[in-house]
Amino acid sequence: MNNNEKSLTELNAELKYLTPENVQFDLTQGGFVVAKLQGEDSFKRVYLNRIFPHDLEEEFISVTDADSNEYGIIRSLDLFDERTAGVIRHELERKYFSAKITKIVSLEERFGNSVWVVETPQGTRMMTLKDTFKSIIRIGDDRAIVIDEDANRYEIESLSALDRHSFRRIELYL
Amino acid sequence: MSKIKNINKALHSKRNSRRKALHSTVEKNLVDDQILFKFNFNLDSENRERYGVVAVTREYIFRAIEAPDGEEKSPAVVERFKIADHTEFVARRNVGSVSLEALCNGGDAVEICRSDMSLSNLIIDASRSLNSMLDNLNDPDFKVVFDPDNRVCPKCHRPLKKGVTSCLHCTRTGSMFVRLFSMVKKELPLLILAFLFFGVLSFVKVINPVLQKKMVDEYITVTEPKDNLLLGLVVICVTMFVLSGVYKVIEIIRTNMLSKVNNRLMKKLRSTLFDKIQALSVSAISKRTAGELIHRVTGDTSAISDFFVSYLPQFVENALIILIIGTAMFVYDFKLALLVLIPAPVIMLVVRKAWRYTHKLYHRQWYMESQSNTVLHDVFQGIRVVKVFGMEKNEIKRYDKVIKKVADISERNEITWAMIIPYMTYLVGVGNYIVLAYIGSKILGNTMTLGDMTMFTFFTSQIYTSFDWMTKLPRQFVRMITSTRKIFEIVDEEIDVKDSPDACEIDVQGNVEFRNVSFGYDEAEDVLRHISFSVKKGEMIGIVGRSGAGKSTLINLIMRLYDVREGEILIDGKNVKDISQHSLRSQIGVVLQETFLFSGTIYDNLSYADPTATREEIIKAAKMAGAHRFIMKLPDGYNTYVGERGHTLSGGERQRIAIARAILRNPKILILDEATSALDTETERLIQDSIASLIKDRTTFAIAHRLSTLRNATKLIVIDGGKIAECGTHEELMKKEGIYYGLVLAQRKMSSMSSKE
Ligand SMILES: Nc1ncnc2c1ncn2[C@@H]1O[C@H](COP(=O)(O)OP(=O)(O)OP(=O)(O)O)[C@@H](O)[C@H]1O
Ligand SMILES: [Mg+2]
């Protein structure tokens, strides 16, 4: 019994939140995020990961070292001053990359795969999905993430905002 | 398809010209260095699309990247990094992109380049090559290797995926069809014979109305009596009777023939596929889900077979009918034929359009149905978890939700068809009425007979039925071709772990050596790095490490379930890649971490390890593994049926069966991955003793979290962070007070705590 209790409390370990009071973030010359934790006297490189990457972009950010040991969690970027929040946001945007789909130009089935031509702010892209249904992840009612066979990510921010033709093309897979 | 092809071409040529410019810019900037290797990238550090190229010379990394404004005219920016100024090159895996970072001495780093995932392998390989250059900075003769897998399809220039030999986008339906035919060519004579029968059948179908016409015109509607009226009538009736008899007989023969072809085809396709899947490596197989593979073997093969034995012959039949009747009608009455045939294309067009739409709907319905099956599968398989967590209600809700979706979509499907079909019947009906009106007027004008009318109405309905059938063909064809492609995808897959041509059979002695082995399941991340150690015949090696450290991975490599990425594994001084896989594995006995029992009896499961084992041997092995006792408690003894995954046995019982299996194998190398983890210490000790006698003269690799299990080990290897962190005997490692020491202490503390209770 004793034994069990012990391991449970260990599992229950309080989430350690990083707040402006106990951590300072900065950028190195090379453009990487470093942090100085309370009680330490130097900045060291940290890595930022969204804990709920699909639906919370600026909340629950896990801060770790290179070996995935967690220093703590940022509950929300709002807690930090503008500059720091900017630094963190910038780093997150560098880490999580998905091109936004603004228009679906063409979508064709080919031997059970599907070939898409889409417009993104970066220009026209062509991608192939191995299993169309499984490659489209719905988030809530209106958003979707599309993952192609290379593991590139695309995002449709609002399905309802797509033009009629684009929506008709994707509709049947939703 | 041509639209997509054009877009692809345009994109490709644009890419090419942008890259060409970059390459020439880089070359201009080199002084007189020689480029060792170079590669493209396509993002800047802010994930904006900016093309660039990296060229590596002996001392420097040159990077050219397009100007940030995206204007192709403005000159590219070139920067230079000195290799020796950096301590390590890291391919950093982001989400949706990969970047190459150069770590600097002071702890900072610079990002050299970044790509989306389509070029990720270039960055990963480059980081390896650059690191090898760093390691050999002082060796002027060092030759760097940079050989990424960058095969592209020669036609459309898209990169070819790993293990794939043909490009998805350039596969020709026709060539695939030809290949399929050559695969089934043994069955072709029979198939062609069946086609001939179909020809005969369609001919009979056409003859019938002609006879009817003759009957009506010459014997029923005659005005002046003839002498042999009755006789003629009888002759025609008998002919028709015989013909329909012949029709039935041919139909029976044809059906038999086709089912024979069907069986053979299916057997051929399935065994080809199954053999290939068996030959594939574990990693190639685990890329796909079990459900997908099952679908390949069962669903896709029967789709192909269906096409050959049902759709293709019917196509022949209907095509012949259209041809014969069409010609007959044209010969008989040109105008009438036109009247019949004109609505046909309209109908076909409407149906095609409808199919286009409903095809997708059906696809979606099919997907939803498979989803609902997945839910069922999940719930039944995990019924214990569902009950334990009291989630029955939620599961019911989940299932309801899925089946509601299925119902919705199938309703939509049906409504669509319900709306289309009346229109089509109407169209066909209109066609019929026009024909009737035309014939009627002709009959009134005495240029046509009542018999003609019978014949033509029959022809009309027959030809419409055939047209209607024809419209279904494209869909079936697409289905068949899709299945074919999916099957060929597997058949064509390169076997990545394969026997080298001069692979030999060896008599394993049991010396094992790892030389600088690195391996990762994933290109980007190595699970094991630079592992070197050697084991002599008869030694017992304990492998220790945190969960997820790579212990099971290490033994997977010994069995060559995967090939190492770097370095080599030697058994008795011979590289495992040069030993035939069968010879290697047949001399290794394993108890895997997850015990898998096949559905079958306990006896079946035991003799799986050695089908030639006698009953005595099997009992002996079970006794040594401590399994005999519990097996004998079961009323059916060794004949007890252990169902799917052996769920009727406890975890420890299953483990003991697995141990008995390994013992039966009588291997030279024994691998025990957590083989006794589910056993109580008492039982474990008993089995340990028999294992101890078993492992005499055998090389044994044992993985255990319960460190006392490894007390007999000659040597312990501690894996941490993908490397061998410590290595030595129990005493040596305890003295060292390192990781192992910490683990032992922690376990002692735990066990003393639980014993205090
Ligand atoms: N088939 C696989 N594909 C991809 N990654 C895998 C695969 N098998 C294992 N891994 C990963 O490789 C790492 C090492 O796994 P491995 O099974 O070797 O660990 P282990 O030391 O045996 O752990 P445990 O003590 O829990 O059994 C883990 O991070 C795991 O997630
Ligand atoms: Mg393991």
mmCIF file of N, CA and C in Angstrom, chain B residues 113-165:
data_model
loop_
_atom_site.group_PDB
_atom_site.id
_atom_site.type_symbol
_atom_site.label_atom_id
_atom_site.label_comp_id
_atom_site.label_asym_id
_atom_site.label_seq_id
_atom_site.Cartn_x
_atom_site.Cartn_y
_atom_site.Cartn_z
ATOM 1 N N CYS B 113 20.148 25.989 -42.806
ATOM 2 C CA CYS B 113 19.088 25.947 -43.796
ATOM 3 C C CYS B 113 17.887 25.191 -43.258
ATOM 4 N N ARG B 114 16.831 25.216 -44.032
ATOM 5 C CA ARG B 114 15.571 24.645 -43.574
ATOM 6 C C ARG B 114 14.767 24.189 -44.788
ATOM 7 N N SER B 115 14.062 23.086 -44.622
ATOM 8 C CA SER B 115 13.253 22.568 -45.726
ATOM 9 C C SER B 115 11.936 22.063 -45.205
ATOM 10 N N ASP B 116 10.977 21.968 -46.095
ATOM 11 C CA ASP B 116 9.775 21.260 -45.679
ATOM 12 C C ASP B 116 10.071 19.754 -45.766
ATOM 13 N N MET B 117 9.083 18.926 -45.425
ATOM 14 C CA MET B 117 9.384 17.511 -45.251
ATOM 15 C C MET B 117 9.737 16.802 -46.555
ATOM 16 N N SER B 118 9.396 17.408 -47.689
ATOM 17 C CA SER B 118 9.698 16.693 -48.925
ATOM 18 C C SER B 118 11.195 16.630 -49.188
ATOM 19 N N LEU B 119 11.972 17.527 -48.562
ATOM 20 C CA LEU B 119 13.423 17.470 -48.750
ATOM 21 C C LEU B 119 14.133 17.100 -47.448
ATOM 22 N N SER B 120 13.376 16.573 -46.505
ATOM 23 C CA SER B 120 13.967 16.355 -45.176
ATOM 24 C C SER B 120 15.163 15.415 -45.214
ATOM 25 N N ASN B 121 15.120 14.427 -46.097
ATOM 26 C CA ASN B 121 16.227 13.460 -46.090
ATOM 27 C C ASN B 121 17.562 14.107 -46.468
ATOM 28 N N LEU B 122 17.499 15.171 -47.276
ATOM 29 C CA LEU B 122 18.743 15.850 -47.651
ATOM 30 C C LEU B 122 19.399 16.457 -46.422
ATOM 31 N N ILE B 123 18.584 17.088 -45.598
ATOM 32 C CA ILE B 123 19.140 17.759 -44.427
ATOM 33 C C ILE B 123 19.667 16.738 -43.421
ATOM 34 N N ILE B 124 18.927 15.657 -43.258
ATOM 35 C CA ILE B 124 19.371 14.629 -42.312
ATOM 36 C C ILE B 124 20.698 14.024 -42.769
ATOM 37 N N ASP B 125 20.762 13.687 -44.055
ATOM 38 C CA ASP B 125 22.008 13.102 -44.561
ATOM 39 C C ASP B 125 23.150 14.106 -44.507
ATOM 40 N N ALA B 126 22.835 15.361 -44.801
ATOM 41 C CA ALA B 126 23.887 16.377 -44.779
ATOM 42 C C ALA B 126 24.451 16.524 -43.377
ATOM 43 N N SER B 127 23.564 16.484 -42.367
ATOM 44 C CA SER B 127 24.075 16.645 -41.009
ATOM 45 C C SER B 127 25.033 15.502 -40.678
ATOM 46 N N ARG B 128 24.717 14.311 -41.154
ATOM 47 C CA ARG B 128 25.609 13.179 -40.888
ATOM 48 C C ARG B 128 26.940 13.360 -41.595
ATOM 49 N N SER B 129 26.873 13.775 -42.853
ATOM 50 C CA SER B 129 28.117 13.945 -43.598
ATOM 51 C C SER B 129 28.973 15.029 -42.961
ATOM 52 N N LEU B 130 28.326 16.139 -42.558
ATOM 53 C CA LEU B 130 29.085 17.237 -41.961
ATOM 54 C C LEU B 130 29.724 16.797 -40.648
ATOM 55 N N ASN B 131 28.982 16.023 -39.860
ATOM 56 C CA ASN B 131 29.564 15.550 -38.607
ATOM 57 C C ASN B 131 30.756 14.636 -38.855
ATOM 58 N N SER B 132 30.665 13.818 -39.893
ATOM 59 C CA SER B 132 31.799 12.940 -40.169
ATOM 60 C C SER B 132 32.995 13.766 -40.617
ATOM 61 N N MET B 133 32.731 14.902 -41.286
ATOM 62 C CA MET B 133 33.837 15.783 -41.661
ATOM 63 C C MET B 133 34.466 16.397 -40.409
ATOM 64 N N LEU B 134 33.592 16.776 -39.466
ATOM 65 C CA LEU B 134 34.104 17.342 -38.213
ATOM 66 C C LEU B 134 35.013 16.354 -37.496
ATOM 67 N N ASP B 135 34.575 15.087 -37.481
ATOM 68 C CA ASP B 135 35.349 14.059 -36.784
ATOM 69 C C ASP B 135 36.691 13.806 -37.450
ATOM 70 N N ASN B 136 36.795 14.146 -38.714
ATOM 71 C CA ASN B 136 38.024 13.826 -39.444
ATOM 72 C C ASN B 136 38.712 15.075 -39.988
ATOM 73 N N LEU B 137 38.590 16.164 -39.220
ATOM 74 C CA LEU B 137 39.140 17.432 -39.699
ATOM 75 C C LEU B 137 40.616 17.355 -40.027
ATOM 76 N N ASN B 138 41.322 16.526 -39.258
ATOM 77 C CA ASN B 138 42.779 16.514 -39.426
ATOM 78 C C ASN B 138 43.264 15.499 -40.441
ATOM 79 N N ASP B 139 42.320 14.782 -40.989
ATOM 80 C CA ASP B 139 42.720 13.756 -41.949
ATOM 81 C C ASP B 139 42.532 14.280 -43.366
ATOM 82 N N PRO B 140 43.605 14.660 -44.031
ATOM 83 C CA PRO B 140 43.465 15.273 -45.352
ATOM 84 C C PRO B 140 42.936 14.296 -46.401
ATOM 85 N N ASP B 141 43.027 13.001 -46.098
ATOM 86 C CA ASP B 141 42.574 12.030 -47.100
ATOM 87 C C ASP B 141 41.125 11.620 -46.917
ATOM 88 N N PHE B 142 40.489 12.212 -45.907
ATOM 89 C CA PHE B 142 39.127 11.770 -45.607
ATOM 90 C C PHE B 142 38.180 12.078 -46.761
ATOM 91 N N LYS B 143 37.444 11.060 -47.149
ATOM 92 C CA LYS B 143 36.483 11.245 -48.240
ATOM 93 C C LYS B 143 35.077 11.264 -47.649
ATOM 94 N N VAL B 144 34.413 12.372 -47.796
ATOM 95 C CA VAL B 144 33.086 12.460 -47.220
ATOM 96 C C VAL B 144 32.076 11.791 -48.161
ATOM 97 N N VAL B 145 31.121 11.120 -47.534
ATOM 98 C CA VAL B 145 30.079 10.460 -48.320
ATOM 99 C C VAL B 145 28.778 11.232 -48.165
ATOM 100 N N PHE B 146 28.182 11.584 -49.257
ATOM 101 C CA PHE B 146 26.856 12.208 -49.199
ATOM 102 C C PHE B 146 26.048 11.599 -50.335
ATOM 103 N N ASP B 147 25.200 10.702 -49.957
ATOM 104 C CA ASP B 147 24.519 9.941 -50.993
ATOM 105 C C ASP B 147 23.055 9.781 -50.633
ATOM 106 N N PRO B 148 22.330 10.887 -50.630
ATOM 107 C CA PRO B 148 20.927 10.779 -50.225
ATOM 108 C C PRO B 148 20.121 10.061 -51.296
ATOM 109 N N ASP B 149 19.043 9.486 -50.839
ATOM 110 C CA ASP B 149 18.153 8.812 -51.763
ATOM 111 C C ASP B 149 17.327 9.885 -52.465
ATOM 112 N N ASN B 150 17.824 10.358 -53.598
ATOM 113 C CA ASN B 150 17.044 11.409 -54.265
ATOM 114 C C ASN B 150 16.623 10.997 -55.655
ATOM 115 N N ARG B 151 16.141 9.774 -55.728
ATOM 116 C CA ARG B 151 15.626 9.318 -57.016
ATOM 117 C C ARG B 151 14.365 10.118 -57.338
ATOM 118 N N VAL B 152 14.270 10.535 -58.574
ATOM 119 C CA VAL B 152 13.032 11.181 -58.982
ATOM 120 C C VAL B 152 12.479 10.419 -60.173
ATOM 121 N N CYS B 153 11.188 10.556 -60.327
ATOM 122 C CA CYS B 153 10.558 9.911 -61.468
ATOM 123 C C CYS B 153 11.060 10.600 -62.738
ATOM 124 N N PRO B 154 11.563 9.847 -63.690
ATOM 125 C CA PRO B 154 12.129 10.478 -64.886
ATOM 126 C C PRO B 154 11.067 11.239 -65.691
ATOM 127 N N LYS B 155 9.808 10.878 -65.521
ATOM 128 C CA LYS B 155 8.781 11.528 -66.334
ATOM 129 C C LYS B 155 8.278 12.830 -65.710
ATOM 130 N N CYS B 156 7.872 12.735 -64.438
ATOM 131 C CA CYS B 156 7.229 13.926 -63.872
ATOM 132 C C CYS B 156 8.130 14.625 -62.861
ATOM 133 N N HIS B 157 9.315 14.105 -62.629
ATOM 134 C CA HIS B 157 10.305 14.720 -61.750
ATOM 135 C C HIS B 157 9.888 14.804 -60.298
ATOM 136 N N ARG B 158 8.829 14.116 -59.946
ATOM 137 C CA ARG B 158 8.501 14.097 -58.531
ATOM 138 C C ARG B 158 9.438 13.100 -57.865
ATOM 139 N N PRO B 159 9.793 13.376 -56.604
ATOM 140 C CA PRO B 159 10.677 12.421 -55.931
ATOM 141 C C PRO B 159 9.976 11.068 -55.736
ATOM 142 N N LEU B 160 10.756 10.021 -55.857
ATOM 143 C CA LEU B 160 10.190 8.688 -55.619
ATOM 144 C C LEU B 160 10.336 8.347 -54.149
ATOM 145 N N LYS B 161 9.294 7.785 -53.603
ATOM 146 C CA LYS B 161 9.345 7.449 -52.178
ATOM 147 C C LYS B 161 10.246 6.248 -51.943
ATOM 148 N N LYS B 162 10.695 6.174 -50.715
ATOM 149 C CA LYS B 162 11.592 5.076 -50.347
ATOM 150 C C LYS B 162 10.936 3.717 -50.592
ATOM 151 N N GLY B 163 11.672 2.828 -51.196
ATOM 152 C CA GLY B 163 11.160 1.475 -51.380
ATOM 153 C C GLY B 163 10.201 1.326 -52.545
ATOM 154 N N VAL B 164 9.816 2.463 -53.126
ATOM 155 C CA VAL B 164 8.850 2.419 -54.219
ATOM 156 C C VAL B 164 9.611 2.425 -55.532
ATOM 157 N N THR B 165 9.169 1.620 -56.478
ATOM 158 C CA THR B 165 9.897 1.578 -57.734
ATOM 159 C C THR B 165 9.175 2.301 -58.862
#
